Amino acid sequence: MTDPTDPGTLPEGTKEKLVRTKERWAEEGRLLTGTTADPERDRLPPGQRLVTDWPVLDLGIQPEVTEAAARLDIDGLVENPLSLSWAELQALPQETRHNDIHCVTQWSRYDNDWRGLSVTDLLARARPKAEAAFVTMESHDGYTTNLPLADLDRPENLLATHWEGHRITRQHGGPLRLVVPHLYLWKSPKWIRRITLIAQDRPGFWEVRGYHDRGDPWLEQRYSE
Ligand SMILES: Nc1nc2c(c(=O)[nH]1)N[C@H]1C(S)=C(S)[C@@H](COP(=O)(O)O)O[C@H]1N2
Ligand SMILES: [Mo]
């Protein structure tokens, strides 16, 4: 069996220098303030800086996913595996969310308006089995990330198709990206393709490269210990 914590080789086309730099940040504990904050009282998490533009961060591969090719699978430990085409996703109720987003590279952006599909509704349709405790998520660029199922199954999360009234651009992960606003943004996969429910945690791309398994910005969970 292969070791799930072995980073292995990088996907073809990855910006290797960027990956190495971010690995070094994790080793050095860069940006750590050693403080925590209370989301009820403070809007900006510790060590973050506010921006008004929307930076682009990814591995350097920005796949062109047409609506014809877009598909979302929810599989693994579920009673009712789903494989939804773009048309099927569009036929579901379209919801809105308003939130702040926080990237581990220090920027935060307030007041983002999103439209898309409720994550809790889709999970309810898929009917998680009792032993499902985590998810691993895969994207069209080869990126992966993981979450406890409880962090995915929250009402504020959205499978977003629109931002500020426009379709999400290819750069930002369109046509479909996840938004999990209570965690650092590397937990929000762009160009999402699959969500697999699993019993044991399986670290993703950044989680095997020194980044925290959960990534709560209020607790400054930037890096693994
Ligand atoms: N598929 C995919 N999703 C991804 C990434 C990626 O490289 N590939 N990068 C993550 C990281 S590190 C961040 S900070 C956010 C950035 O999203 P943005 O480019 O829309 O700001 O996407 C996350 N989701
Ligand atoms: Mo990031």
PDB file of C-alpha atoms and ligand atoms in Angstrom:
ATOM      1  CA  MET A   1       0.000   0.000   0.000  1.00  0.00           C
ATOM      2  CA  THR A   2       1.226   3.525  -0.716  1.00  0.00           C
ATOM      3  CA  ASP A   3       1.741   5.860   2.216  1.00  0.00           C
ATOM      4  CA  PRO A   4      -1.106   8.438   2.145  1.00  0.00           C
ATOM      5  CA  THR A   5       1.148  11.042   3.771  1.00  0.00           C
ATOM      6  CA  ASP A   6       3.871  10.771   1.099  1.00  0.00           C
ATOM      7  CA  PRO A   7       3.602  13.894  -1.106  1.00  0.00           C
ATOM      8  CA  GLY A   8       4.812  11.910  -4.146  1.00  0.00           C
ATOM      9  CA  THR A   9       5.285  13.656  -7.473  1.00  0.00           C
ATOM     10  CA  LEU A  10       3.620  16.943  -8.331  1.00  0.00           C
ATOM     11  CA  PRO A  11       0.874  17.058 -10.968  1.00  0.00           C
ATOM     12  CA  GLU A  12       2.116  17.977 -14.463  1.00  0.00           C
ATOM     13  CA  GLY A  13       2.289  21.770 -14.965  1.00  0.00           C
ATOM     14  CA  THR A  14       2.505  22.651 -11.267  1.00  0.00           C
ATOM     15  CA  LYS A  15       4.366  25.835 -10.291  1.00  0.00           C
ATOM     16  CA  GLU A  16       7.064  23.962  -8.405  1.00  0.00           C
ATOM     17  CA  LYS A  17       8.725  27.075  -6.995  1.00  0.00           C
ATOM     18  CA  LEU A  18       5.481  28.224  -5.428  1.00  0.00           C
ATOM     19  CA  VAL A  19       4.960  24.810  -3.866  1.00  0.00           C
ATOM     20  CA  ARG A  20       8.521  24.806  -2.452  1.00  0.00           C
ATOM     21  CA  THR A  21       8.099  28.337  -1.060  1.00  0.00           C
ATOM     22  CA  LYS A  22       4.887  27.420   0.693  1.00  0.00           C
ATOM     23  CA  GLU A  23       6.478  24.235   2.077  1.00  0.00           C
ATOM     24  CA  ARG A  24       9.282  26.406   3.503  1.00  0.00           C
ATOM     25  CA  TRP A  25       6.751  28.783   5.087  1.00  0.00           C
ATOM     26  CA  ALA A  26       5.239  25.799   6.879  1.00  0.00           C
ATOM     27  CA  GLU A  27       8.664  24.632   8.104  1.00  0.00           C
ATOM     28  CA  GLU A  28       9.533  28.118   9.363  1.00  0.00           C
ATOM     29  CA  GLY A  29       6.108  28.804  10.856  1.00  0.00           C
ATOM     30  CA  ARG A  30       5.975  32.027   8.859  1.00  0.00           C
ATOM     31  CA  LEU A  31       3.257  34.602   9.668  1.00  0.00           C
ATOM     32  CA  LEU A  32       2.423  32.981  13.008  1.00  0.00           C
ATOM     33  CA  THR A  33       1.468  35.552  15.648  1.00  0.00           C
ATOM     34  CA  GLY A  34       0.884  33.021  18.425  1.00  0.00           C
ATOM     35  CA  THR A  35      -2.519  34.505  19.209  1.00  0.00           C
ATOM     36  CA  THR A  36      -6.110  33.465  18.615  1.00  0.00           C
ATOM     37  CA  ALA A  37      -9.221  35.549  18.012  1.00  0.00           C
ATOM     38  CA  ASP A  38     -12.926  35.253  18.693  1.00  0.00           C
ATOM     39  CA  PRO A  39     -15.055  35.355  15.515  1.00  0.00           C
ATOM     40  CA  GLU A  40     -17.927  36.785  17.601  1.00  0.00           C
ATOM     41  CA  ARG A  41     -15.840  39.839  18.500  1.00  0.00           C
ATOM     42  CA  ASP A  42     -13.077  40.250  15.901  1.00  0.00           C
ATOM     43  CA  ARG A  43     -13.734  40.249  12.190  1.00  0.00           C
ATOM     44  CA  LEU A  44     -10.130  39.815  11.052  1.00  0.00           C
ATOM     45  CA  PRO A  45      -8.409  36.564  12.160  1.00  0.00           C
ATOM     46  CA  PRO A  46      -4.919  36.850  13.748  1.00  0.00           C
ATOM     47  CA  GLY A  47      -2.044  37.682  11.399  1.00  0.00           C
ATOM     48  CA  GLN A  48      -4.354  38.456   8.442  1.00  0.00           C
ATOM     49  CA  ARG A  49      -4.338  41.556   6.222  1.00  0.00           C
ATOM     50  CA  LEU A  50      -7.389  42.925   4.493  1.00  0.00           C
ATOM     51  CA  VAL A  51      -7.467  43.159   0.673  1.00  0.00           C
ATOM     52  CA  THR A  52     -10.131  44.566  -1.623  1.00  0.00           C
ATOM     53  CA  ASP A  53      -9.108  42.793  -4.827  1.00  0.00           C
ATOM     54  CA  TRP A  54      -9.401  39.008  -5.079  1.00  0.00           C
ATOM     55  CA  PRO A  55      -5.992  37.301  -5.430  1.00  0.00           C
ATOM     56  CA  VAL A  56      -5.683  34.084  -7.491  1.00  0.00           C
ATOM     57  CA  LEU A  57      -3.911  31.142  -5.821  1.00  0.00           C
ATOM     58  CA  ASP A  58      -3.549  27.661  -7.228  1.00  0.00           C
ATOM     59  CA  LEU A  59      -0.960  25.155  -8.402  1.00  0.00           C
ATOM     60  CA  GLY A  60      -0.597  26.934 -11.743  1.00  0.00           C
ATOM     61  CA  ILE A  61      -2.886  24.652 -13.686  1.00  0.00           C
ATOM     62  CA  GLN A  62      -6.188  26.350 -14.438  1.00  0.00           C
ATOM     63  CA  PRO A  63      -8.228  23.676 -16.205  1.00  0.00           C
ATOM     64  CA  GLU A  64     -10.862  24.726 -18.691  1.00  0.00           C
ATOM     65  CA  VAL A  65     -13.956  22.925 -17.474  1.00  0.00           C
ATOM     66  CA  THR A  66     -16.846  23.432 -19.850  1.00  0.00           C
ATOM     67  CA  GLU A  67     -20.401  23.141 -18.606  1.00  0.00           C
ATOM     68  CA  ALA A  68     -20.735  20.016 -20.769  1.00  0.00           C
ATOM     69  CA  ALA A  69     -17.795  18.457 -18.899  1.00  0.00           C
ATOM     70  CA  ALA A  70     -18.734  19.748 -15.451  1.00  0.00           C
ATOM     71  CA  ARG A  71     -19.991  17.009 -13.127  1.00  0.00           C
ATOM     72  CA  LEU A  72     -20.094  16.605  -9.388  1.00  0.00           C
ATOM     73  CA  ASP A  73     -19.871  13.172  -7.798  1.00  0.00           C
ATOM     74  CA  ILE A  74     -20.652  12.518  -4.144  1.00  0.00           C
ATOM     75  CA  ASP A  75     -19.603   8.973  -3.415  1.00  0.00           C
ATOM     76  CA  GLY A  76     -17.855   6.677  -0.931  1.00  0.00           C
ATOM     77  CA  LEU A  77     -19.698   5.964   2.331  1.00  0.00           C
ATOM     78  CA  VAL A  78     -23.151   7.120   1.198  1.00  0.00           C
ATOM     79  CA  GLU A  79     -26.425   5.212   0.709  1.00  0.00           C
ATOM     80  CA  ASN A  80     -27.225   7.089  -2.486  1.00  0.00           C
ATOM     81  CA  PRO A  81     -24.146   7.983  -4.591  1.00  0.00           C
ATOM     82  CA  LEU A  82     -24.711  11.062  -6.762  1.00  0.00           C
ATOM     83  CA  SER A  83     -23.199  11.953 -10.117  1.00  0.00           C
ATOM     84  CA  LEU A  84     -24.770  15.199 -11.223  1.00  0.00           C
ATOM     85  CA  SER A  85     -24.356  16.859 -14.612  1.00  0.00           C
ATOM     86  CA  TRP A  86     -24.331  20.638 -15.009  1.00  0.00           C
ATOM     87  CA  ALA A  87     -28.000  20.559 -16.100  1.00  0.00           C
ATOM     88  CA  GLU A  88     -28.922  18.500 -13.037  1.00  0.00           C
ATOM     89  CA  LEU A  89     -27.047  20.917 -10.770  1.00  0.00           C
ATOM     90  CA  GLN A  90     -28.851  23.859 -12.372  1.00  0.00           C
ATOM     91  CA  ALA A  91     -32.224  22.224 -11.719  1.00  0.00           C
ATOM     92  CA  LEU A  92     -31.578  22.260  -7.944  1.00  0.00           C
ATOM     93  CA  PRO A  93     -32.626  25.239  -5.784  1.00  0.00           C
ATOM     94  CA  GLN A  94     -30.097  28.074  -6.213  1.00  0.00           C
ATOM     95  CA  GLU A  95     -29.093  29.663  -2.931  1.00  0.00           C
ATOM     96  CA  THR A  96     -27.060  32.696  -1.885  1.00  0.00           C
ATOM     97  CA  ARG A  97     -24.434  33.230   0.809  1.00  0.00           C
ATOM     98  CA  HIS A  98     -22.579  36.317   2.042  1.00  0.00           C
ATOM     99  CA  ASN A  99     -19.254  35.883   3.859  1.00  0.00           C
ATOM    100  CA  ASP A 100     -15.597  36.785   4.449  1.00  0.00           C
ATOM    101  CA  ILE A 101     -12.771  34.588   3.105  1.00  0.00           C
ATOM    102  CA  HIS A 102      -9.312  34.024   4.604  1.00  0.00           C
ATOM    103  CA  CYS A 103      -6.233  32.684   2.795  1.00  0.00           C
ATOM    104  CA  VAL A 104      -3.307  31.245   4.767  1.00  0.00           C
ATOM    105  CA  THR A 105      -0.912  33.431   2.702  1.00  0.00           C
ATOM    106  CA  GLN A 106      -2.260  36.282   4.840  1.00  0.00           C
ATOM    107  CA  TRP A 107      -5.027  37.956   2.868  1.00  0.00           C
ATOM    108  CA  SER A 108      -8.653  38.206   3.903  1.00  0.00           C
ATOM    109  CA  ARG A 109     -11.477  39.584   1.806  1.00  0.00           C
ATOM    110  CA  TYR A 110     -14.752  40.800   3.331  1.00  0.00           C
ATOM    111  CA  ASP A 111     -18.313  40.750   2.004  1.00  0.00           C
ATOM    112  CA  ASN A 112     -18.323  38.201  -0.802  1.00  0.00           C
ATOM    113  CA  ASP A 113     -21.700  37.437  -2.395  1.00  0.00           C
ATOM    114  CA  TRP A 114     -22.074  33.929  -3.758  1.00  0.00           C
ATOM    115  CA  ARG A 115     -24.774  31.923  -5.494  1.00  0.00           C
ATOM    116  CA  GLY A 116     -24.877  28.175  -5.971  1.00  0.00           C
ATOM    117  CA  LEU A 117     -25.959  24.947  -4.335  1.00  0.00           C
ATOM    118  CA  SER A 118     -26.442  24.075  -0.699  1.00  0.00           C
ATOM    119  CA  VAL A 119     -23.856  21.574   0.512  1.00  0.00           C
ATOM    120  CA  THR A 120     -26.082  20.337   3.349  1.00  0.00           C
ATOM    121  CA  ASP A 121     -28.921  19.618   0.882  1.00  0.00           C
ATOM    122  CA  LEU A 122     -26.654  17.641  -1.450  1.00  0.00           C
ATOM    123  CA  LEU A 123     -25.201  15.645   1.442  1.00  0.00           C
ATOM    124  CA  ALA A 124     -28.722  14.898   2.695  1.00  0.00           C
ATOM    125  CA  ARG A 125     -29.618  13.554  -0.767  1.00  0.00           C
ATOM    126  CA  ALA A 126     -26.528  11.353  -0.784  1.00  0.00           C
ATOM    127  CA  ARG A 127     -27.388  10.040   2.728  1.00  0.00           C
ATOM    128  CA  PRO A 128     -24.058   9.561   4.534  1.00  0.00           C
ATOM    129  CA  LYS A 129     -23.588   6.177   6.206  1.00  0.00           C
ATOM    130  CA  ALA A 130     -23.027   6.132   9.973  1.00  0.00           C
ATOM    131  CA  GLU A 131     -19.315   5.358   9.589  1.00  0.00           C
ATOM    132  CA  ALA A 132     -18.628   8.368   7.312  1.00  0.00           C
ATOM    133  CA  ALA A 133     -16.520  10.824   9.357  1.00  0.00           C
ATOM    134  CA  PHE A 134     -14.295  12.633   6.805  1.00  0.00           C
ATOM    135  CA  VAL A 135     -14.287  13.675   3.177  1.00  0.00           C
ATOM    136  CA  THR A 136     -11.571  13.819   0.574  1.00  0.00           C
ATOM    137  CA  MET A 137     -12.211  16.149  -2.374  1.00  0.00           C
ATOM    138  CA  GLU A 138     -10.713  16.062  -5.868  1.00  0.00           C
ATOM    139  CA  SER A 139     -10.510  18.744  -8.520  1.00  0.00           C
ATOM    140  CA  HIS A 140      -9.913  18.837 -12.276  1.00  0.00           C
ATOM    141  CA  ASP A 141      -6.341  20.159 -11.787  1.00  0.00           C
ATOM    142  CA  GLY A 142      -5.325  17.180  -9.609  1.00  0.00           C
ATOM    143  CA  TYR A 143      -5.639  19.156  -6.357  1.00  0.00           C
ATOM    144  CA  THR A 144      -7.006  17.369  -3.310  1.00  0.00           C
ATOM    145  CA  THR A 145      -8.021  18.491   0.161  1.00  0.00           C
ATOM    146  CA  ASN A 146      -9.749  16.880   3.146  1.00  0.00           C
ATOM    147  CA  LEU A 147     -12.253  17.891   5.817  1.00  0.00           C
ATOM    148  CA  PRO A 148     -14.055  16.338   8.746  1.00  0.00           C
ATOM    149  CA  LEU A 149     -17.580  15.644   7.449  1.00  0.00           C
ATOM    150  CA  ALA A 150     -18.902  17.990  10.175  1.00  0.00           C
ATOM    151  CA  ASP A 151     -16.918  20.908   8.668  1.00  0.00           C
ATOM    152  CA  LEU A 152     -18.359  20.222   5.219  1.00  0.00           C
ATOM    153  CA  ASP A 153     -21.915  19.698   6.430  1.00  0.00           C
ATOM    154  CA  ARG A 154     -22.502  23.278   7.587  1.00  0.00           C
ATOM    155  CA  PRO A 155     -25.266  25.602   6.366  1.00  0.00           C
ATOM    156  CA  GLU A 156     -22.910  28.452   5.423  1.00  0.00           C
ATOM    157  CA  ASN A 157     -20.985  26.306   2.914  1.00  0.00           C
ATOM    158  CA  LEU A 158     -21.837  26.583  -0.767  1.00  0.00           C
ATOM    159  CA  LEU A 159     -20.962  24.877  -4.046  1.00  0.00           C
ATOM    160  CA  ALA A 160     -20.667  28.193  -5.801  1.00  0.00           C
ATOM    161  CA  THR A 161     -21.317  28.987  -9.457  1.00  0.00           C
ATOM    162  CA  HIS A 162     -21.570  32.791  -9.106  1.00  0.00           C
ATOM    163  CA  TRP A 163     -19.662  35.551  -7.302  1.00  0.00           C
ATOM    164  CA  GLU A 164     -20.972  39.133  -7.123  1.00  0.00           C
ATOM    165  CA  GLY A 165     -23.658  38.316  -9.684  1.00  0.00           C
ATOM    166  CA  HIS A 166     -21.332  36.868 -12.329  1.00  0.00           C
ATOM    167  CA  ARG A 167     -20.296  33.335 -13.107  1.00  0.00           C
ATOM    168  CA  ILE A 168     -17.136  32.387 -11.248  1.00  0.00           C
ATOM    169  CA  THR A 169     -14.252  32.842 -13.681  1.00  0.00           C
ATOM    170  CA  ARG A 170     -11.961  30.013 -14.709  1.00  0.00           C
ATOM    171  CA  GLN A 171      -9.148  31.611 -12.646  1.00  0.00           C
ATOM    172  CA  HIS A 172     -11.232  31.401  -9.498  1.00  0.00           C
ATOM    173  CA  GLY A 173     -12.344  27.818 -10.080  1.00  0.00           C
ATOM    174  CA  GLY A 174     -15.424  28.157 -12.288  1.00  0.00           C
ATOM    175  CA  PRO A 175     -17.782  26.756 -13.267  1.00  0.00           C
ATOM    176  CA  LEU A 176     -18.076  25.112  -9.825  1.00  0.00           C
ATOM    177  CA  ARG A 177     -16.031  25.660  -6.667  1.00  0.00           C
ATOM    178  CA  LEU A 178     -16.649  24.952  -3.028  1.00  0.00           C
ATOM    179  CA  VAL A 179     -16.650  27.768  -0.455  1.00  0.00           C
ATOM    180  CA  VAL A 180     -16.060  26.811   3.200  1.00  0.00           C
ATOM    181  CA  PRO A 181     -15.730  30.261   4.774  1.00  0.00           C
ATOM    182  CA  HIS A 182     -14.970  29.244   8.383  1.00  0.00           C
ATOM    183  CA  LEU A 183     -11.629  27.631   7.387  1.00  0.00           C
ATOM    184  CA  TYR A 184      -8.569  28.886   5.463  1.00  0.00           C
ATOM    185  CA  LEU A 185      -9.315  29.001   1.757  1.00  0.00           C
ATOM    186  CA  TRP A 186      -7.102  26.052   0.778  1.00  0.00           C
ATOM    187  CA  LYS A 187     -10.009  23.963   2.155  1.00  0.00           C
ATOM    188  CA  SER A 188     -12.232  25.384  -0.629  1.00  0.00           C
ATOM    189  CA  PRO A 189     -11.414  23.451  -3.812  1.00  0.00           C
ATOM    190  CA  LYS A 190     -11.699  25.218  -7.156  1.00  0.00           C
ATOM    191  CA  TRP A 191     -12.880  23.203 -10.242  1.00  0.00           C
ATOM    192  CA  ILE A 192     -14.333  20.626  -7.873  1.00  0.00           C
ATOM    193  CA  ARG A 193     -15.092  17.197  -9.393  1.00  0.00           C
ATOM    194  CA  ARG A 194     -15.691  14.757  -6.543  1.00  0.00           C
ATOM    195  CA  ILE A 195     -16.468  14.560  -2.829  1.00  0.00           C
ATOM    196  CA  THR A 196     -15.804  11.134  -1.313  1.00  0.00           C
ATOM    197  CA  LEU A 197     -17.025  10.277   2.183  1.00  0.00           C
ATOM    198  CA  ILE A 198     -14.574   8.113   4.128  1.00  0.00           C
ATOM    199  CA  ALA A 199     -14.160   6.665   7.626  1.00  0.00           C
ATOM    200  CA  GLN A 200     -10.493   7.595   8.229  1.00  0.00           C
ATOM    201  CA  ASP A 201      -8.960  10.988   7.542  1.00  0.00           C
ATOM    202  CA  ARG A 202      -6.851  11.231   4.352  1.00  0.00           C
ATOM    203  CA  PRO A 203      -4.656  14.387   4.104  1.00  0.00           C
ATOM    204  CA  GLY A 204      -4.703  16.292   0.804  1.00  0.00           C
ATOM    205  CA  PHE A 205      -2.182  18.258  -1.280  1.00  0.00           C
ATOM    206  CA  TRP A 206      -1.227  20.947   1.277  1.00  0.00           C
ATOM    207  CA  GLU A 207      -1.954  18.819   4.320  1.00  0.00           C
ATOM    208  CA  VAL A 208       0.911  16.453   3.388  1.00  0.00           C
ATOM    209  CA  ARG A 209       3.166  19.484   2.814  1.00  0.00           C
ATOM    210  CA  GLY A 210       3.176  20.936   6.312  1.00  0.00           C
ATOM    211  CA  TYR A 211      -0.246  22.597   6.401  1.00  0.00           C
ATOM    212  CA  HIS A 212      -2.686  22.039   9.237  1.00  0.00           C
ATOM    213  CA  ASP A 213      -5.181  19.236   8.902  1.00  0.00           C
ATOM    214  CA  ARG A 214      -8.171  21.454   9.793  1.00  0.00           C
ATOM    215  CA  GLY A 215      -7.095  25.065   9.136  1.00  0.00           C
ATOM    216  CA  ASP A 216      -9.199  27.227  11.456  1.00  0.00           C
ATOM    217  CA  PRO A 217      -8.050  30.864  10.905  1.00  0.00           C
ATOM    218  CA  TRP A 218      -9.391  31.991  14.323  1.00  0.00           C
ATOM    219  CA  LEU A 219      -7.102  29.499  16.039  1.00  0.00           C
ATOM    220  CA  GLU A 220      -4.335  30.312  13.532  1.00  0.00           C
ATOM    221  CA  GLN A 221      -4.109  26.678  12.445  1.00  0.00           C
ATOM    222  CA  ARG A 222      -1.776  27.472   9.556  1.00  0.00           C
ATOM    223  CA  TYR A 223       0.696  24.618   9.830  1.00  0.00           C
ATOM    224  CA  SER A 224       0.898  21.164  11.353  1.00  0.00           C
ATOM    225  CA  GLU A 225       2.841  20.961  14.613  1.00  0.00           C
TER     226      GLU A 225
HETATM  227  N1  LIG B   1      -8.460  22.891  -7.415  1.00  0.00           N
HETATM  228  C1  LIG B   1      -7.773  23.726  -6.643  1.00  0.00           C
HETATM  229  N2  LIG B   1      -8.415  24.344  -5.644  1.00  0.00           N
HETATM  230  C2  LIG B   1      -7.746  25.201  -4.846  1.00  0.00           C
HETATM  231  C3  LIG B   1      -6.360  25.439  -5.023  1.00  0.00           C
HETATM  232  C4  LIG B   1      -5.721  24.760  -6.087  1.00  0.00           C
HETATM  233  O1  LIG B   1      -4.489  24.896  -6.322  1.00  0.00           O
HETATM  234  N3  LIG B   1      -6.464  23.915  -6.874  1.00  0.00           N
HETATM  235  N4  LIG B   1      -5.708  26.315  -4.185  1.00  0.00           N
HETATM  236  C5  LIG B   1      -6.334  26.601  -2.874  1.00  0.00           C
HETATM  237  C6  LIG B   1      -5.727  27.745  -2.224  1.00  0.00           C
HETATM  238  S1  LIG B   1      -4.210  27.524  -1.523  1.00  0.00           S
HETATM  239  C7  LIG B   1      -6.407  28.936  -2.100  1.00  0.00           C
HETATM  240  S2  LIG B   1      -5.792  30.217  -1.165  1.00  0.00           S
HETATM  241  C8  LIG B   1      -7.694  29.162  -2.794  1.00  0.00           C
HETATM  242  C9  LIG B   1      -7.576  30.379  -3.682  1.00  0.00           C
HETATM  243  O2  LIG B   1      -8.772  30.634  -4.355  1.00  0.00           O
HETATM  244  P1  LIG B   1      -8.787  31.882  -5.353  1.00  0.00           P
HETATM  245  O3  LIG B   1      -7.690  31.666  -6.374  1.00  0.00           O
HETATM  246  O4  LIG B   1     -10.145  31.888  -5.952  1.00  0.00           O
HETATM  247  O5  LIG B   1      -8.516  33.078  -4.500  1.00  0.00           O
HETATM  248  O6  LIG B   1      -8.083  28.041  -3.582  1.00  0.00           O
HETATM  249  C10 LIG B   1      -7.828  26.801  -3.001  1.00  0.00           C
HETATM  250  N5  LIG B   1      -8.429  25.814  -3.847  1.00  0.00           N
HETATM  251 MO    MO B   2      -3.874  29.416  -0.139  1.00  0.00          MO
END
